[in-house]
Structures are given as structure tokens and as C-alpha cells.
Tab-separated table of C-alpha atoms in Angstrom:
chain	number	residue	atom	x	y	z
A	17	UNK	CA	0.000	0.000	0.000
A	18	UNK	CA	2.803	2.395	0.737
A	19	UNK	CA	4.690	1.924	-2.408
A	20	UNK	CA	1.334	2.288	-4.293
A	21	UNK	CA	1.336	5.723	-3.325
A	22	UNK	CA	4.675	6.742	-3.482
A	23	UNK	CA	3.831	5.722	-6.825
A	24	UNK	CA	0.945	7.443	-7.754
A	25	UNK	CA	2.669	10.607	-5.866
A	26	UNK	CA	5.568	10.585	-8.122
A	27	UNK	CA	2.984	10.697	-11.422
A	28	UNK	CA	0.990	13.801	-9.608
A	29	UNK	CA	4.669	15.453	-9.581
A	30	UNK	CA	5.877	14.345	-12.835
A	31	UNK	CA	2.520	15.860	-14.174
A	32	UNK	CA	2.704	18.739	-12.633
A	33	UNK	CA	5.754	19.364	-14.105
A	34	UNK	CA	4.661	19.208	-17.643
A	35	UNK	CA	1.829	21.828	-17.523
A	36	UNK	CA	3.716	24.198	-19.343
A	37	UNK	CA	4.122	27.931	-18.843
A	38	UNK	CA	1.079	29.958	-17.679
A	39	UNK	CA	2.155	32.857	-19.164
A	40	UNK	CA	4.439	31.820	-22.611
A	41	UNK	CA	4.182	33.356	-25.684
A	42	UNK	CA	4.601	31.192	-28.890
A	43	UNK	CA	7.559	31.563	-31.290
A	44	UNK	CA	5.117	32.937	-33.832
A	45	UNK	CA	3.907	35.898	-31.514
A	46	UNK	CA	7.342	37.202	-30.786
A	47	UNK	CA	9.847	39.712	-32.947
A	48	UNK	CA	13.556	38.562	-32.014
A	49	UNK	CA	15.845	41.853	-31.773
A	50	UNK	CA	19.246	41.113	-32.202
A	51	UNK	CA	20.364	44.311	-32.952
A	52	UNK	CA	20.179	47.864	-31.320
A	53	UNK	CA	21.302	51.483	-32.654
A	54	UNK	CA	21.168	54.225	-31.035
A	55	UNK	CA	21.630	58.145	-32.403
A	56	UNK	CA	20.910	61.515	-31.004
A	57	UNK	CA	17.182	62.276	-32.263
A	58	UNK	CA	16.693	65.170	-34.612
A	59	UNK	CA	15.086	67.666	-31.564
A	60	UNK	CA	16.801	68.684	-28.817
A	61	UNK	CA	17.070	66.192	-25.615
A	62	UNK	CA	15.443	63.674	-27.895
A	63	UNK	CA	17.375	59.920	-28.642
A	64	UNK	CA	16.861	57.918	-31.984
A	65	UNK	CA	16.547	53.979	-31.631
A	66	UNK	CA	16.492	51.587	-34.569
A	67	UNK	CA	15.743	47.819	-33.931
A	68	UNK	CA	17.413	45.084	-36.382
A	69	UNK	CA	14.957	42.017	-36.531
A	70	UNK	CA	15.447	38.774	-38.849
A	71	UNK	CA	12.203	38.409	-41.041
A	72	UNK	CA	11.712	34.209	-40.830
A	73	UNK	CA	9.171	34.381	-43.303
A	74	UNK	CA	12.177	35.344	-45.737
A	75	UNK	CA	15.002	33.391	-44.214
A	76	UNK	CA	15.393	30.647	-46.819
A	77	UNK	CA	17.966	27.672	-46.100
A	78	UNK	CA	17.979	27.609	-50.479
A	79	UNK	CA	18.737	31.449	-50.214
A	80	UNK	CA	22.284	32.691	-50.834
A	81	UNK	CA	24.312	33.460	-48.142
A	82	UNK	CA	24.966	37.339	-49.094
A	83	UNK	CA	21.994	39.830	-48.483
A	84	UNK	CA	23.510	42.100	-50.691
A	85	UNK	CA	21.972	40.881	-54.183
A	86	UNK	CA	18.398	39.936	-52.831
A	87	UNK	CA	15.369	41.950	-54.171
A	88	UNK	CA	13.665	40.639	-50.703
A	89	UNK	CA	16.240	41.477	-48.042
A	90	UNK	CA	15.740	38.917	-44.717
A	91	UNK	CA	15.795	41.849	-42.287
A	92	UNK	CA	13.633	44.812	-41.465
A	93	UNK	CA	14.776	47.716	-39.575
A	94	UNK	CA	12.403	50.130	-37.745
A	95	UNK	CA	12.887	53.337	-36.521
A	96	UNK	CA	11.551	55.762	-33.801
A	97	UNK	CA	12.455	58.617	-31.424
A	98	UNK	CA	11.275	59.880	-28.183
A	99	UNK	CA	12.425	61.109	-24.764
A	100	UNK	CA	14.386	58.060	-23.875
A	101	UNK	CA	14.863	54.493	-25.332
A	102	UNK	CA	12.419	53.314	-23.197
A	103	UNK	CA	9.444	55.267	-24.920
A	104	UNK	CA	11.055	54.923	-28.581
A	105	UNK	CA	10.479	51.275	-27.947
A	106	UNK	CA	7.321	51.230	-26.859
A	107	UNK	CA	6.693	53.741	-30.200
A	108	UNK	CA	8.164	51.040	-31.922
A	109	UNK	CA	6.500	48.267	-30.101
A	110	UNK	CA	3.018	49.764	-30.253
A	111	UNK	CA	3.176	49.445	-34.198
A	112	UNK	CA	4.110	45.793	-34.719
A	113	UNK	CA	1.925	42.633	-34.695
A	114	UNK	CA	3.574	40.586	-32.417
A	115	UNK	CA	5.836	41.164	-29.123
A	116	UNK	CA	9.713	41.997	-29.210
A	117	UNK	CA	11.768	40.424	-27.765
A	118	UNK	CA	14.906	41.679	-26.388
A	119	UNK	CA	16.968	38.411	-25.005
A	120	UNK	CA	18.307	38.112	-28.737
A	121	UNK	CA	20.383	41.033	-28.767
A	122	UNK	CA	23.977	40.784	-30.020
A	123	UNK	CA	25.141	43.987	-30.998
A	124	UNK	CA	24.370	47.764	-29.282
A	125	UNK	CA	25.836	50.531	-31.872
A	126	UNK	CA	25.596	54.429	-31.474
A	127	UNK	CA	26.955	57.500	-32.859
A	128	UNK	CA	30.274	59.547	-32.452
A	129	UNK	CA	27.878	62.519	-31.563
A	130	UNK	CA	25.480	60.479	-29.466
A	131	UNK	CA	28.978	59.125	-27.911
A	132	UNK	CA	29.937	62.423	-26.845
A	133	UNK	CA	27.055	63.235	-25.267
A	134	UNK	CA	27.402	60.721	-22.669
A	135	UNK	CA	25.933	57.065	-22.739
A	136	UNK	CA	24.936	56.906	-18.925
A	137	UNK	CA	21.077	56.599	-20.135
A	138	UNK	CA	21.979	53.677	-22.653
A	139	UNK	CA	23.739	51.914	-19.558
A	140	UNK	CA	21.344	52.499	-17.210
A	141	UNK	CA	18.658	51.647	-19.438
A	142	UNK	CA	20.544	47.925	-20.047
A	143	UNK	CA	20.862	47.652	-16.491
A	144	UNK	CA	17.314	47.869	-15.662
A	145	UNK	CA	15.432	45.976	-18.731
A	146	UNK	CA	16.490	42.158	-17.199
A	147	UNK	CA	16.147	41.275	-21.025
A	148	UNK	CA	18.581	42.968	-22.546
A	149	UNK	CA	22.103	40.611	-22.428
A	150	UNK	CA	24.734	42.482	-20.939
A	151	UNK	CA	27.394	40.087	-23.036
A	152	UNK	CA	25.743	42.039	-26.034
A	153	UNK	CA	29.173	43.790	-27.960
A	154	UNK	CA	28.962	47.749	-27.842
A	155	UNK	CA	30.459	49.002	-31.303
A	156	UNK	CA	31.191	52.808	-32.623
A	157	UNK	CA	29.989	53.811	-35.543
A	158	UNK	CA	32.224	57.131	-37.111
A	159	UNK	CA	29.754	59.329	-39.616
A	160	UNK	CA	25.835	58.560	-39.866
A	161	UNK	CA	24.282	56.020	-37.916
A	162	UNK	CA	21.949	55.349	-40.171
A	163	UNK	CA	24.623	54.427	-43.267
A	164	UNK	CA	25.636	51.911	-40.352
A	165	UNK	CA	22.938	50.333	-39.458
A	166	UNK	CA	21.634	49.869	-43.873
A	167	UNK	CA	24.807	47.988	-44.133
A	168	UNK	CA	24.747	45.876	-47.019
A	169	UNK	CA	25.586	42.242	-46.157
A	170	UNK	CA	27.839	41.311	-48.586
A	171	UNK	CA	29.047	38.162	-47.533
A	172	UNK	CA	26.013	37.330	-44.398
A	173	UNK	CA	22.306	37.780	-44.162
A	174	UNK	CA	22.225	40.565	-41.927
A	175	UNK	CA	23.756	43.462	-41.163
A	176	UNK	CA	24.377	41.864	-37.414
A	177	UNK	CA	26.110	39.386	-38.229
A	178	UNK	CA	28.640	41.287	-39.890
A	179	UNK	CA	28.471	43.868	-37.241
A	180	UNK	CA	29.030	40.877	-34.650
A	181	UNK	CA	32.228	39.496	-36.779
A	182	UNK	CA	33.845	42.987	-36.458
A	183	UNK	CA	33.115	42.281	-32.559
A	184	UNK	CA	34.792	38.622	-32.398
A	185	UNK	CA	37.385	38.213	-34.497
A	186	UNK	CA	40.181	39.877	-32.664
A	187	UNK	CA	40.601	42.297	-35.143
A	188	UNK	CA	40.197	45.163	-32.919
A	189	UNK	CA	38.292	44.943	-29.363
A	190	UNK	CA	35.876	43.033	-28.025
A	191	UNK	CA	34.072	45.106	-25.653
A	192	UNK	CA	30.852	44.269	-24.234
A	193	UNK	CA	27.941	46.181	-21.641
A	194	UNK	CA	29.466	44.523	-19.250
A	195	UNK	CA	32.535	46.097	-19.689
A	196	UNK	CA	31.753	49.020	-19.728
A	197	UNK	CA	29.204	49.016	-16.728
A	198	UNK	CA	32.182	47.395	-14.395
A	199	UNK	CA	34.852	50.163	-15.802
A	200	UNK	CA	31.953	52.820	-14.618
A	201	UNK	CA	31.401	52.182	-11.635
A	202	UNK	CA	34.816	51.722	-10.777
A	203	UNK	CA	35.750	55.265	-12.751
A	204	UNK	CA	37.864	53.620	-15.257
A	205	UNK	CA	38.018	53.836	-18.409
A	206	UNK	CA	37.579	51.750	-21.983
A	207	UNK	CA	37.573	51.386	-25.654
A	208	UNK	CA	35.767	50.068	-28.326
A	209	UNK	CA	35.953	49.265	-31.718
A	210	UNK	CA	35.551	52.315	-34.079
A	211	UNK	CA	34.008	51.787	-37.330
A	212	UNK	CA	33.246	53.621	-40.934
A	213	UNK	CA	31.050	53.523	-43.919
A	214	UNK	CA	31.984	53.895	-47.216
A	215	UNK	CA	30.202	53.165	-50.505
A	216	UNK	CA	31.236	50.656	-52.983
A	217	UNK	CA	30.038	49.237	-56.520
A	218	UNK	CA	26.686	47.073	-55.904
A	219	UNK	CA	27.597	43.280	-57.189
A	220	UNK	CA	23.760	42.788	-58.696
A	221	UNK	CA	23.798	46.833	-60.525
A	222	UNK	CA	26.779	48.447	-61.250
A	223	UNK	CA	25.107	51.827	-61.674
A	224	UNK	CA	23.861	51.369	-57.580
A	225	UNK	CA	26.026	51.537	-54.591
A	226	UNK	CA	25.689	49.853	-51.545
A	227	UNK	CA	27.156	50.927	-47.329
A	228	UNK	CA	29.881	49.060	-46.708
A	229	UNK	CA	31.217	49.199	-43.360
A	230	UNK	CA	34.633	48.357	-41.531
A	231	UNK	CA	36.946	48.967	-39.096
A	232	UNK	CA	38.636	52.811	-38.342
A	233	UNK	CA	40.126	52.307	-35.600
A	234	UNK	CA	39.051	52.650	-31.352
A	235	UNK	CA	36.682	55.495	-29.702
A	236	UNK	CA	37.975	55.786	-26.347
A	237	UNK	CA	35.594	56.612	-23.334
A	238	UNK	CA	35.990	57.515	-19.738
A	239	UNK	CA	32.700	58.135	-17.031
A	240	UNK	CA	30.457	57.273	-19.791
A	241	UNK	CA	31.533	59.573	-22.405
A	242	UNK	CA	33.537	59.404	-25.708
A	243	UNK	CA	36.691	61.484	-25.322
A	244	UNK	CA	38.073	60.739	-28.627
A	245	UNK	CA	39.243	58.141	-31.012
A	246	UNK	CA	42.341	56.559	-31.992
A	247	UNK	CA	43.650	55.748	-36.078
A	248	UNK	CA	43.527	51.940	-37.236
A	249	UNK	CA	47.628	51.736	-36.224
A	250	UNK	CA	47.530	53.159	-33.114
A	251	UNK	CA	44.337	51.391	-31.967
A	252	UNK	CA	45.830	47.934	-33.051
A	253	UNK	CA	48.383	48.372	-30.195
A	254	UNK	CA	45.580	48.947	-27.334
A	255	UNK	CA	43.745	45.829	-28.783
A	256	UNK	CA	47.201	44.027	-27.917
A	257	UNK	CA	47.493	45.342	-24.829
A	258	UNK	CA	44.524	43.729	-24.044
A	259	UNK	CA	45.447	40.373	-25.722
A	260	UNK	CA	42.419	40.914	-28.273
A	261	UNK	CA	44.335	40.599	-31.610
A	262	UNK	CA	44.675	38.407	-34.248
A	263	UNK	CA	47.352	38.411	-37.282
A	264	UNK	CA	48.264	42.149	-37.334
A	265	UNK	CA	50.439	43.084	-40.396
A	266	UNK	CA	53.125	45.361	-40.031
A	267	UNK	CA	55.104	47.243	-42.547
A	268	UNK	CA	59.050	48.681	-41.462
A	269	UNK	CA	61.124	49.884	-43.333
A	270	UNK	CA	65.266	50.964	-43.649
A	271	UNK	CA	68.405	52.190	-45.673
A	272	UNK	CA	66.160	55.664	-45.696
A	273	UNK	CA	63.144	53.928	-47.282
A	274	UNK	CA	65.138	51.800	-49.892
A	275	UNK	CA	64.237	48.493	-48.205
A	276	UNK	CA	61.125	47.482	-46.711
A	277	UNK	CA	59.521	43.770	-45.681
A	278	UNK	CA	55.945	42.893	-44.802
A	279	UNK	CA	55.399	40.930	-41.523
A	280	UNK	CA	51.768	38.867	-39.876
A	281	UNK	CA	52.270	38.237	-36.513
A	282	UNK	CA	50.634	34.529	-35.500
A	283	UNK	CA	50.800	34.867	-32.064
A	284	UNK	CA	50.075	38.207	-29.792
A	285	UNK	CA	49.849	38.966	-26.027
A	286	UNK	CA	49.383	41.797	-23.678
A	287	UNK	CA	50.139	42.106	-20.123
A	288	UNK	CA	50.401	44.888	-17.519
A	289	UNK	CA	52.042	45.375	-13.842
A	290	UNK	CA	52.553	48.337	-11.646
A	291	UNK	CA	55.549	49.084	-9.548
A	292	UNK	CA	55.331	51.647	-6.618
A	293	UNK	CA	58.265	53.530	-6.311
A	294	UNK	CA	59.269	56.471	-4.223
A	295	UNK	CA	57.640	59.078	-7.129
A	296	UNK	CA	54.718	57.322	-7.368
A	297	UNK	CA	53.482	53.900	-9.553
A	298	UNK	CA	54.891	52.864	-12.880
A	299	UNK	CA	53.148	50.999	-15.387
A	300	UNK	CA	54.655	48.382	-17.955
A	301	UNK	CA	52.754	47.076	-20.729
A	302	UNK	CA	54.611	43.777	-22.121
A	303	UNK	CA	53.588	43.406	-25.926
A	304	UNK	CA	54.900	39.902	-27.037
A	305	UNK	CA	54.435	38.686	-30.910
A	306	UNK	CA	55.956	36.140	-32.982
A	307	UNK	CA	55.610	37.023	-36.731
A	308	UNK	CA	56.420	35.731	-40.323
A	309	UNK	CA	57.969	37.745	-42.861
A	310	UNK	CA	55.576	37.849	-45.843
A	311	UNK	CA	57.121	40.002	-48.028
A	312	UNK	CA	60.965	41.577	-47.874
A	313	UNK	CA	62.110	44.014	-51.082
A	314	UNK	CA	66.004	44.289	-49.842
A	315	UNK	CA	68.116	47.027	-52.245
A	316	UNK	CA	71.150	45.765	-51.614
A	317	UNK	CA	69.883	42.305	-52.577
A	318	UNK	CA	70.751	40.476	-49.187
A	319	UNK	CA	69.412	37.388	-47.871
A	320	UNK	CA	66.664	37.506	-45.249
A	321	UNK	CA	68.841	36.156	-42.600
A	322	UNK	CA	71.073	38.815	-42.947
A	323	UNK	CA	68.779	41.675	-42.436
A	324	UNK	CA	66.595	39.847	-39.985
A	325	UNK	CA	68.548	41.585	-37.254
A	326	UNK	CA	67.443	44.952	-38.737
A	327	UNK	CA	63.974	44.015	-39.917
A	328	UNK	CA	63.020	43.373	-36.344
A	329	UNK	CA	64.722	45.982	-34.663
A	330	UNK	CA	62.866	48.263	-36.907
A	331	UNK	CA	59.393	46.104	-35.982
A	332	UNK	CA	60.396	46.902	-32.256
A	333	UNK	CA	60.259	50.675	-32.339
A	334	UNK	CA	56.965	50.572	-35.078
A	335	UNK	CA	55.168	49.019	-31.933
A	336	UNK	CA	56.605	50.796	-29.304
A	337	UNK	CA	56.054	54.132	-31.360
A	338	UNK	CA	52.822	53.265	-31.604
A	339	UNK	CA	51.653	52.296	-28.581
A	340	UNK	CA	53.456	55.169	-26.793
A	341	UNK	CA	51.388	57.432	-29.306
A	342	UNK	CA	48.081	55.813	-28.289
A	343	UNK	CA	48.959	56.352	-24.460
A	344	UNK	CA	49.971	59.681	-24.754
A	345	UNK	CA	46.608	60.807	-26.234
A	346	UNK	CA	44.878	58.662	-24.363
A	347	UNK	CA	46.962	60.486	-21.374
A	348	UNK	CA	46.009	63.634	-22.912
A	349	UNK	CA	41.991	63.707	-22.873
A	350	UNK	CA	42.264	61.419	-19.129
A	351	UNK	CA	41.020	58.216	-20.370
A	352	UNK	CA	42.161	55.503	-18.573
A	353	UNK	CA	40.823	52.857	-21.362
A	354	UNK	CA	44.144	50.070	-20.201
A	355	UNK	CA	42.217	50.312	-17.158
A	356	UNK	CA	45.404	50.638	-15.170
A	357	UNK	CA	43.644	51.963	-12.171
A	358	UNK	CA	42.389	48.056	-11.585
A	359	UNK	CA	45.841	47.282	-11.392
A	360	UNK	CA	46.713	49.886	-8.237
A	361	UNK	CA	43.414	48.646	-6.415
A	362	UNK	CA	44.778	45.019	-6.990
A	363	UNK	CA	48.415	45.857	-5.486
A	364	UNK	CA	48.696	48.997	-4.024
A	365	UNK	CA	44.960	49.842	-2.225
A	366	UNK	CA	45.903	52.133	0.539
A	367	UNK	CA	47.605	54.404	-2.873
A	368	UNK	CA	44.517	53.878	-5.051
A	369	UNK	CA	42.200	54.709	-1.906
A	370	UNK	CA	43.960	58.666	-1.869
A	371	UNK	CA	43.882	58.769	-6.137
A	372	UNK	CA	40.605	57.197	-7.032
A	373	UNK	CA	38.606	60.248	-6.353
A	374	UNK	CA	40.824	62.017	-8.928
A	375	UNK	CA	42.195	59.203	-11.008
A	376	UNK	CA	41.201	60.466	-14.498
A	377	UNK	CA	43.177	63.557	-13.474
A	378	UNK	CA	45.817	61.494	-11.802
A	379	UNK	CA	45.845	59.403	-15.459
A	380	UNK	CA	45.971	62.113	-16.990
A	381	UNK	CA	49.168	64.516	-15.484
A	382	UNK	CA	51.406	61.932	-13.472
A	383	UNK	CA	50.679	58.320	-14.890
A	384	UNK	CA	53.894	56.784	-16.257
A	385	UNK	CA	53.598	54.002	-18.346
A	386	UNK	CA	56.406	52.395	-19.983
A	387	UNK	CA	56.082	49.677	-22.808
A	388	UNK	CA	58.687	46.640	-23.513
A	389	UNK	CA	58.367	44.388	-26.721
A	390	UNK	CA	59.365	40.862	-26.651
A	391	UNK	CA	58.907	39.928	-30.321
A	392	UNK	CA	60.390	36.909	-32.608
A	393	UNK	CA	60.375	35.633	-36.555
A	394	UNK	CA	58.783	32.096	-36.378
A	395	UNK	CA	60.257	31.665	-39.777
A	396	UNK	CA	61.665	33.853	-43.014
A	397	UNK	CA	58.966	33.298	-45.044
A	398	UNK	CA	59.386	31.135	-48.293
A	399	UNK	CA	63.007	32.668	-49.050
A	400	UNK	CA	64.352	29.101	-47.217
């Protein structure tokens, strides 16, 4: 009798269990956002938000790959402004058929302008929608948001997934929300990637063009506000810093600009420690690379062994030169985007307790951060 209803209790609970939701919603009633962009809106103290949604009723498995020839593209974008991104959703939201949902978000973009402004109300508005993933990559877009966010999608199917490539594969920085929340409330600094539209040929009408987009280089913030942006060569050496890229190619040259070689670094890695001295903390950044010559044009006709010596010794000061470059004006406008400050809090608190009221300042007029390259040929290329 007692293991009949043990029984029938464990078929009540297994039941019970398989009710369902009381308050899903069905595939079919939602709209999947996987993109955000957000602009300064065209009145005064007003913001612009733009949605990027897959259209399934499009998405074809026996479709090509590239959006950018389809007469039907798989992706709508909708825009609206208001008072806050709150209410341009619900502007948005109010208009559609079925119910958005924001768990699908991959990407957050927004302007240079809307950058400089200050993107406290973007970050608090992430941290209080529980929907909204705060892994979701924030990107930079240089020029008109809007040329952005039409991106033609050359290669993909939408315009996020090529905005999410420029996001992963280490060919700049990787920042996410969550980044950039923890470096605010701890008064840090950060960067992210910086990129720009341009106009090229369209591949199905020659006499059209299509946005393309890539990368410019890194937009640099500190306290929630874009200070200022770093070129594609200088930025390269912050992503390494931060152990964020892959296969840079760098150019050197010698004998006054009669010889030059081409190398692509396979391997990168960034590290930083501080050292407290009697003046004050020092900061070293340790850039190591190993790299393959890819192309060498010698004048005097030598062999790459014999100017390998050179060839690096010239690669050595191209990064340091360009790293101490993007320090120096990140120095300058008192953006601490290494986030060095982490590193004082981590070995030095009772120092970082009497600075971090004034750190950007601090950062800014008696930082000193020196750089040392540790960087090797894996091999001469096909010359042996």
C-alpha cells in the first residue's frame, strides 16, 4: 500500500511538471531583436533607436548566403524617437503585430555625436530591462548612424552578423555592456571598436552603390563619455594590450626607405604590472608577438637572414612608437581605457584609496607608463 502511493505521488509530480508555462508566448507571436542602434534624435534632448529584426518568413535555407543581391532582403529595420529608449520602444512596439523580444540582442551601436554626449542613459537603461544581455558587444559607428545600421551584407544575411564578426574576431576589441558598466562604476576607463562607412560598386547593378562598413580604428571613453578616437595603427596596439588581436600586419622599413619587408604576426599577447616607487606607480605594458615575414624588397639584394637583425629591430620601435602614441593621447583627454587603475586597487589599495577620487586627473598629469616588446620571426617566409 505504501509503495502504491509513493507511486501514484511521483505521477501527480511528474505531471505537474509538464503543464507548461502559464504565461508563454509562442515563437510565432514574438519579434527577435538582435540588434540595437542608437543616435541623437533630430530635436533637442530627444534619442533615436532603430531595432534590427530577422524576417523568418524570408530566411530561406535555399537562399544565398549574401543579403547584398536579394530583391527581398531577410531583415527589417524600424525606426523611432522619443524622450528616452524606453518610450522609442514602446513607439516602436506599439506598431508591430507581435511582441519583441529583447533576449536576442547581439550587438548595441551608437553614434560619435550620441557618444559624446554621454551614454549613462543607454547603460542604465541595459541595467534595468532584465532582457537585454549584458554580453551584447557595444560598437562605434564614425559618420551617420543610419549608413551603419543599412549595411549591405555582402558576404552574411544581416547586417548583425557582420556587425558581430567585427566584434569577435580579434581584429580590434571586443568590448561588451558589461565592460563598460564594471569600468563605470569603478571610474575607469575603456575602448571600443571604431568603425566607418563607405560606398562601394553594388555586385547585382553596377550603376547602384551599396554601405559598406569596416573597421577605423578605437573610440575611447571615460565616465560614460567618448573622449576621442584613436587611427587603425595606433588602436591595433591597445587591442594588444589587451590580448584581443589576431594576425596584425606590419610594414618597417630601412636604408632611408630603400628596403622594406611585410610581416603577420601569429601569435600576440598583452600584459600589464605596476611598480610603486618612491615618485609614485609605474606601469609596464609587455607586448609579445611572434611574426612571419611575408614580403621583404632588400636594395642591396641580401638574404633575409642577414637583415633579420634589422627588420626586427625596426618592428620593435613601429610598436613601441605606436603604442606610446596611443597612451599619450589617451593620457592627454584622461582616459584611462588600459584600465590601469584596476591594477593599483589590486596591489597597491591604501595608494589607489587617496587617487581614485581624482584618477582620471591622476591618469591624466602623473601616470607613467612604460612599454617593452618581446617579439620573434617564427620563420623567413618562403626565401628558405
Amino acid at each position: 500500500m505504501k509503495t502504491t502511493l509513493m507511486k501514484i505521488g511521483l505521477m501527480v509530480i511528474l505531471l505537474c511538471s509538464i503543464t507548461g508555462c502559464w504565461s508563454k508566448v509562442e515563437l510565432d507571436q514574438r519579434i527577435f531583436v538582435n540588434g540595437v542602434f542608437v543616435d541623437v534624435g533630430e530635436e533637442p534632448g530627444t534619442v533615436k533607436v532603430s531595432i534590427s529584426t530577422p524576417l523568418t518568413n524570408r530566411l530561406d535555407s535555399d537562399q544565398l548566403s549574401g543579403g547584398g543581391g536579394g530583391k527581398d532582403k531577410p531583415y527589417s529595420l524600424i525606426t523611432k524617437q522619443s524622450t528616452s529608449i524606453g518610450k522609442a520602444l514602446e513607439y516602436i512596439h506599439k506598431d508591430l503585430s507581435r511582441q519583441l523580444s529583447l533576449s536576442e540582442i547581439k550587438v548595441v551601436m551608437i553614434s560619435e555625436q550620441y557618444g559624446e554626449q554621454g551614454i549613462g542613459d543607454l547603460l542604465e537603461w541595459i541595467k534595468r530591462e532584465p532582457d537585454v544581455p549584458i554580453g551584447a558587444y557595444l560598437l562605434v559607428a564614425s559618420g551617420k548612424l543610419d549608413d551603419a545600421a543599412h549595411l549591405t551584407p555582402i558576404f552574411e544575411q544581416l547586417p548583425t552578423t557582420v556587425l558581430l564578426s567585427f566584434a569577435t574576431q580579434g581584429y580590434m576589441l571586443n568590448t561588451t555592456i558589461k565592460d563598460c558598466l564594471v569600468a563605470d562604476a569603478a571610474g575607469l576607463g575603456y575602448a571600443a571598436t571604431l568603425l566607418q562607412n563607405d560606398k562601394i560598386h553594388s555586385a547585382a547593378d553596377a550603376h547602384k552603390s551599396e554601405t559598406w562598413t569596416g573597421i577605423k580604428g578605437a573610440a575611447l571613453f571615460q565616465q560614460g563619455r567618448l573622449k576621442g578616437t584613436l587611427p587603425y595603427e595606433e588602436a591595433k596596439t591597445i587591442a594588444w594590450a589587451y590580448g584581443h588581436l589576431k594576425f596584425p600586419i606590419y610594414s618597417v622599413q630601412w636604408d632611408h626607405g630603400k628596403s622594406k619587408a611585410d610581416l603577420k604576426f601569429t601569435y600576440t599577447n598583452g600584459k600589464t604590472s605596476v611598480k610603486m616607487t618612491p615618485n609614485g606607480p609605474v606601469f609596464t605594458v609587455h607586448l609579445k608577438g611572434r611574426a612571419s615575414i611575408i614580403a621583404k624588397k632588400d636594395a642591396s639584394h641580401r638574404f633575409v637572414k642577414d637583415v633579420s637583425g634589422t627588420i626586427m629591430n625596426q618592428m620593435r620601435e613601429t610598436v613601441s612608437e605606436d603604442f606610446r602614441k596611443s597612451i599619450a593621447y589617451s593620457q592627454q583627454i584622461g582616459a584611462d581605457v588600459l584600465q590601469l587603475g584596476f591594477l593599483l586597487e589590486w596591489n597597491a589599495p591604501q595608494y589607489w584609496q587617496q587617487v581614485k577620487g581624482k584618477w582620471p586627473e591622476h591618469y591624466k598629469k602623473d601616470a607613467e607608463v612604460r612599454v617593452v616588446t618581446k617579439l620573434s620571426l617564427d620563420d623567413y617566409g618562403k626565401e628558405y
